[in-house]
């Protein structure tokens, strides 16, 4: 417990130092920012990858340089058996306290040009695999002695949805549906796994650097109430906000500079 200047006591939230995080999609844009940020907080980082083994190994090595432990763990998230093996390997390396589901697939799916495999990949990576990993995590947490009758969460899940959950885009119906489904899962899992686990999502809008500099970027940024796109560091800060607060669960935190207003 801590006291503020008025002498009112409050709970500081989860201390991240010494915790172990499994970060899916660690080699993606947000993962490359999150891993070193987590390591600086003393979090041991299991860095998931699909094909970019060398990049994941470098991220794990960077976590080590920053004073934490690091591990590169590969799996195709569309394959349930590979995911199960990866999760088991990470658990043997260190008890998983934080599950950060940063892997995602983005793409157009115009209704008049159906692509069954593309649609399946979007659903499996953006929705099915997070649900499966959340189930493995919940099963693991349930076995922990400190989870029984816990007054404070002992585990935390943070997913990545999208601002399109609240404002869908034309020609991206399957992508939007996968992220909306994940948001619904966050709400349901938050009820199911409380109080031992908090479950939340960060919903980025267009992020700084995702549109090449030029007239289009200027025009689109002008439509954002804050006058600019959020940075990856600001997205990462939203993740830390959710990880460190023990009383927020079942939320879909939009970080888009107010663009969807």
Coordinates of C-alpha atoms in Angstrom, one line a residue:
X1 CA 0.0 0.0 0.0
X2 CA 1.1 3.6 -0.7
X3 CA -0.1 6.9 0.5
X4 CA -0.6 10.0 -1.6
X5 CA 0.0 13.6 -0.5
X6 CA -3.4 13.7 1.1
X7 CA -2.6 10.7 3.2
X8 CA -5.1 8.5 1.4
X9 CA -3.9 4.9 1.0
X10 CA -4.2 3.1 -2.3
X11 CA -3.0 -0.2 -3.8
X12 CA 0.0 0.3 -6.2
X13 CA -1.1 -2.5 -8.5
X14 CA 0.9 -5.5 -9.8
X15 CA 4.7 -5.2 -9.4
X16 CA 6.0 -6.4 -12.8
X17 CA 9.6 -7.0 -11.7
X18 CA 10.4 -10.7 -11.8
X19 CA 7.2 -11.6 -13.7
X20 CA 7.4 -13.7 -16.9
X21 CA 5.6 -12.6 -20.0
X22 CA 4.8 -14.5 -23.2
X23 CA 4.5 -12.0 -26.0
X24 CA 3.1 -13.4 -29.3
X25 CA 4.1 -11.6 -32.4
X26 CA 7.2 -10.3 -30.7
X27 CA 8.9 -9.5 -34.0
X28 CA 6.1 -7.2 -35.2
X29 CA 6.1 -3.5 -34.8
X30 CA 4.5 -3.3 -31.4
X31 CA 6.4 -6.4 -30.2
X32 CA 9.7 -4.9 -31.0
X33 CA 8.8 -1.9 -28.7
X34 CA 7.2 -3.9 -26.0
X35 CA 9.9 -6.5 -25.4
X36 CA 12.7 -4.0 -24.4
X37 CA 10.2 -1.9 -22.5
X38 CA 9.1 -4.9 -20.5
X39 CA 12.7 -6.0 -19.9
X40 CA 13.5 -2.6 -18.5
X41 CA 10.7 -3.2 -15.9
X42 CA 12.4 -6.4 -14.9
X43 CA 10.0 -8.7 -16.8
X44 CA 11.4 -11.9 -18.3
X45 CA 10.4 -12.1 -21.9
X46 CA 9.4 -15.2 -23.9
X47 CA 9.4 -13.9 -27.5
X48 CA 7.1 -15.8 -29.8
X49 CA 7.9 -15.8 -33.6
X50 CA 6.6 -17.7 -36.6
X51 CA 9.2 -17.3 -39.3
X52 CA 11.6 -14.6 -37.9
X53 CA 13.6 -16.7 -35.5
X54 CA 16.7 -14.5 -35.8
X55 CA 14.8 -11.4 -34.9
X56 CA 13.1 -13.1 -31.9
X57 CA 16.5 -14.4 -30.8
X58 CA 17.9 -10.8 -31.0
X59 CA 14.9 -9.5 -28.9
X60 CA 15.5 -12.2 -26.3
X61 CA 19.2 -11.2 -26.2
X62 CA 18.3 -7.6 -25.8
X63 CA 16.1 -8.5 -22.8
X64 CA 19.1 -10.3 -21.4
X65 CA 21.3 -7.2 -21.9
X66 CA 18.7 -5.1 -20.1
X67 CA 19.0 -7.4 -17.0
X68 CA 16.0 -9.7 -17.6
X69 CA 15.8 -13.2 -19.0
X70 CA 14.9 -13.8 -22.7
X71 CA 13.7 -16.7 -24.7
X72 CA 12.8 -17.1 -28.4
X73 CA 9.9 -19.6 -28.9
X74 CA 8.5 -20.4 -32.3
X75 CA 5.0 -21.6 -33.4
X76 CA 2.6 -21.2 -36.2
X77 CA -0.4 -19.8 -34.4
X78 CA -2.8 -21.5 -36.9
X79 CA -1.6 -24.9 -35.6
X80 CA -3.0 -25.8 -32.2
X81 CA -0.4 -28.5 -31.5
X82 CA 2.5 -26.1 -32.2
X83 CA 0.9 -23.5 -29.9
X84 CA 0.5 -26.0 -27.1
X85 CA 4.1 -27.1 -27.4
X86 CA 5.3 -23.5 -27.4
X87 CA 3.2 -22.7 -24.3
X88 CA 4.5 -25.8 -22.5
X89 CA 8.1 -24.9 -23.4
X90 CA 7.8 -21.4 -22.0
X91 CA 6.1 -22.6 -18.8
X92 CA 9.1 -24.9 -18.2
X93 CA 11.4 -21.9 -18.7
X94 CA 9.4 -19.7 -16.3
X95 CA 5.9 -19.6 -14.8
X96 CA 3.8 -17.3 -17.1
X97 CA 2.3 -14.4 -15.3
X98 CA 1.5 -12.1 -18.3
X99 CA 0.1 -13.1 -21.6
X100 CA 0.4 -10.3 -24.2
X101 CA -1.3 -11.3 -27.5
X102 CA 0.4 -8.9 -30.0
X103 CA 0.3 -11.2 -33.0
X104 CA -2.1 -10.2 -35.7
X105 CA -2.9 -10.4 -39.4
X106 CA -4.2 -7.4 -41.4
X107 CA -5.7 -7.5 -44.9
X108 CA -8.4 -6.5 -47.3
X109 CA -11.3 -9.0 -47.9
X110 CA -13.6 -7.4 -50.4
X111 CA -17.0 -9.2 -50.3
X112 CA -17.1 -9.5 -54.1
X113 CA -13.7 -11.3 -54.2
X114 CA -14.0 -14.0 -51.6
X115 CA -10.7 -15.7 -50.6
X116 CA -11.4 -18.6 -48.3
X117 CA -7.8 -19.2 -47.1
X118 CA -7.2 -15.5 -46.4
X119 CA -10.5 -15.4 -44.4
X120 CA -9.5 -18.5 -42.4
X121 CA -6.0 -17.1 -41.7
X122 CA -7.5 -13.8 -40.4
X123 CA -9.9 -15.5 -38.1
X124 CA -7.4 -18.1 -36.9
X125 CA -4.6 -15.7 -36.1
X126 CA -6.7 -12.7 -34.8
X127 CA -9.4 -14.6 -32.9
X128 CA -9.0 -18.4 -32.6
X129 CA -5.3 -18.4 -31.4
X130 CA -5.8 -15.7 -28.8
X131 CA -8.8 -17.7 -27.4
X132 CA -6.8 -20.9 -27.3
X133 CA -3.8 -19.2 -25.6
X134 CA -6.1 -17.6 -23.1
X135 CA -7.5 -21.1 -22.3
X136 CA -4.0 -22.5 -21.8
X137 CA -3.1 -19.5 -19.6
X138 CA -6.3 -19.9 -17.5
X139 CA -5.6 -23.6 -17.0
X140 CA -2.1 -22.8 -15.9
X141 CA -3.3 -20.0 -13.5
X142 CA -5.9 -22.3 -12.0
X143 CA -3.2 -24.7 -10.8
X144 CA -1.3 -22.0 -8.9
X145 CA -1.6 -21.9 -5.1
X146 CA -1.6 -18.1 -5.1
X147 CA -4.7 -18.0 -7.4
X148 CA -7.0 -19.7 -4.9
X149 CA -9.1 -17.0 -3.3
X150 CA -6.8 -14.3 -4.6
X151 CA -7.9 -10.8 -3.6
X152 CA -5.6 -9.4 -6.3
X153 CA -4.9 -10.7 -9.8
X154 CA -2.0 -13.1 -10.2
X155 CA -2.2 -13.1 -14.0
X156 CA -2.9 -10.6 -16.7
X157 CA -3.9 -10.9 -20.4
X158 CA -3.6 -8.0 -22.8
X159 CA -4.9 -8.4 -26.4
X160 CA -4.7 -6.1 -29.4
X161 CA -8.0 -5.4 -31.1
X162 CA -8.5 -2.4 -33.4
X163 CA -10.3 1.0 -33.4
X164 CA -12.3 -0.6 -36.3
X165 CA -14.2 -2.5 -33.6
X166 CA -16.1 0.7 -33.1
X167 CA -15.9 2.1 -36.6
X168 CA -15.6 -0.7 -39.2
X169 CA -13.9 -0.1 -42.6
X170 CA -15.2 -0.9 -46.0
X171 CA -13.5 -3.9 -47.7
X172 CA -12.1 -5.2 -44.4
X173 CA -15.1 -7.1 -43.2
X174 CA -13.3 -10.3 -42.1
X175 CA -10.5 -8.4 -40.4
X176 CA -13.0 -6.2 -38.6
X177 CA -15.1 -9.2 -37.6
X178 CA -12.1 -11.0 -36.2
X179 CA -11.1 -8.0 -34.0
X180 CA -14.7 -7.4 -32.9
X181 CA -14.9 -11.1 -32.0
X182 CA -11.7 -10.7 -29.9
X183 CA -13.2 -7.6 -28.2
X184 CA -16.3 -9.7 -27.3
X185 CA -14.0 -12.5 -26.0
X186 CA -12.2 -10.0 -23.8
X187 CA -15.5 -8.9 -22.1
X188 CA -16.6 -12.5 -21.6
X189 CA -13.2 -13.8 -20.3
X190 CA -12.9 -10.9 -17.9
X191 CA -16.0 -12.1 -16.2
X192 CA -15.0 -15.7 -16.3
X193 CA -11.4 -15.4 -15.1
X194 CA -11.8 -12.7 -12.4
X195 CA -10.5 -12.1 -9.8
X196 CA -7.3 -14.2 -10.5
X197 CA -6.8 -12.8 -14.0
X198 CA -7.6 -9.4 -15.6
X199 CA -8.3 -9.4 -19.3
X200 CA -8.1 -6.3 -21.4
X201 CA -7.4 -5.1 -24.9
X202 CA -5.6 -2.1 -26.5
X203 CA -7.3 -0.9 -29.7
X204 CA -4.9 1.1 -31.8
X205 CA -6.0 3.3 -34.7
X206 CA -3.6 4.3 -37.5
X207 CA -0.2 4.4 -35.9
X208 CA 2.6 6.9 -36.6
X209 CA 4.8 5.6 -39.5
X210 CA 2.2 3.2 -40.9
X211 CA 1.3 5.6 -43.8
X212 CA 4.4 6.8 -45.8
X213 CA 5.1 10.5 -45.4
X214 CA 3.3 12.6 -48.1
X215 CA 0.1 14.2 -48.9
X216 CA -2.1 11.3 -47.9
X217 CA -0.5 11.1 -44.4
X218 CA -1.0 14.9 -43.9
X219 CA -4.6 14.7 -45.0
X220 CA -5.4 11.7 -42.8
X221 CA -3.6 13.1 -39.8
X222 CA -5.6 16.3 -40.1
X223 CA -8.8 14.3 -39.5
X224 CA -7.5 13.2 -36.1
X225 CA -8.6 15.5 -33.3
X226 CA -5.1 15.4 -31.7
X227 CA -3.6 16.4 -35.1
X228 CA -1.3 13.4 -35.3
X229 CA -1.3 9.6 -35.2
X230 CA -0.2 7.9 -31.9
X231 CA 3.3 6.5 -31.7
X232 CA 4.2 2.9 -30.9
X233 CA 5.6 4.1 -27.6
X234 CA 2.1 5.4 -26.7
X235 CA 0.6 2.1 -27.6
X236 CA 3.1 0.4 -25.4
X237 CA 2.3 2.9 -22.6
X238 CA -1.4 1.8 -22.8
X239 CA -0.3 -1.8 -22.3
X240 CA 1.7 -0.9 -19.2
X241 CA -1.3 1.1 -17.9
X242 CA -3.4 -2.0 -18.1
X243 CA -0.7 -4.3 -16.7
X244 CA -0.1 -2.2 -13.6
X245 CA -3.7 -1.5 -12.7
X246 CA -5.4 -4.3 -10.8
X247 CA -8.9 -2.9 -11.0
X248 CA -9.4 -2.6 -14.7
X249 CA -10.7 -5.6 -16.5
X250 CA -13.0 -6.2 -19.5
X251 CA -11.9 -3.0 -21.3
X252 CA -11.1 -2.2 -24.9
X253 CA -8.9 0.8 -24.6
X254 CA -8.9 2.8 -27.9
X255 CA -5.6 4.7 -28.6
X256 CA -6.2 6.6 -31.8
X257 CA -5.9 10.3 -31.0
X258 CA -9.7 10.5 -31.1
X259 CA -10.0 9.6 -34.7
X260 CA -13.2 7.5 -34.2
X261 CA -15.1 10.3 -32.5

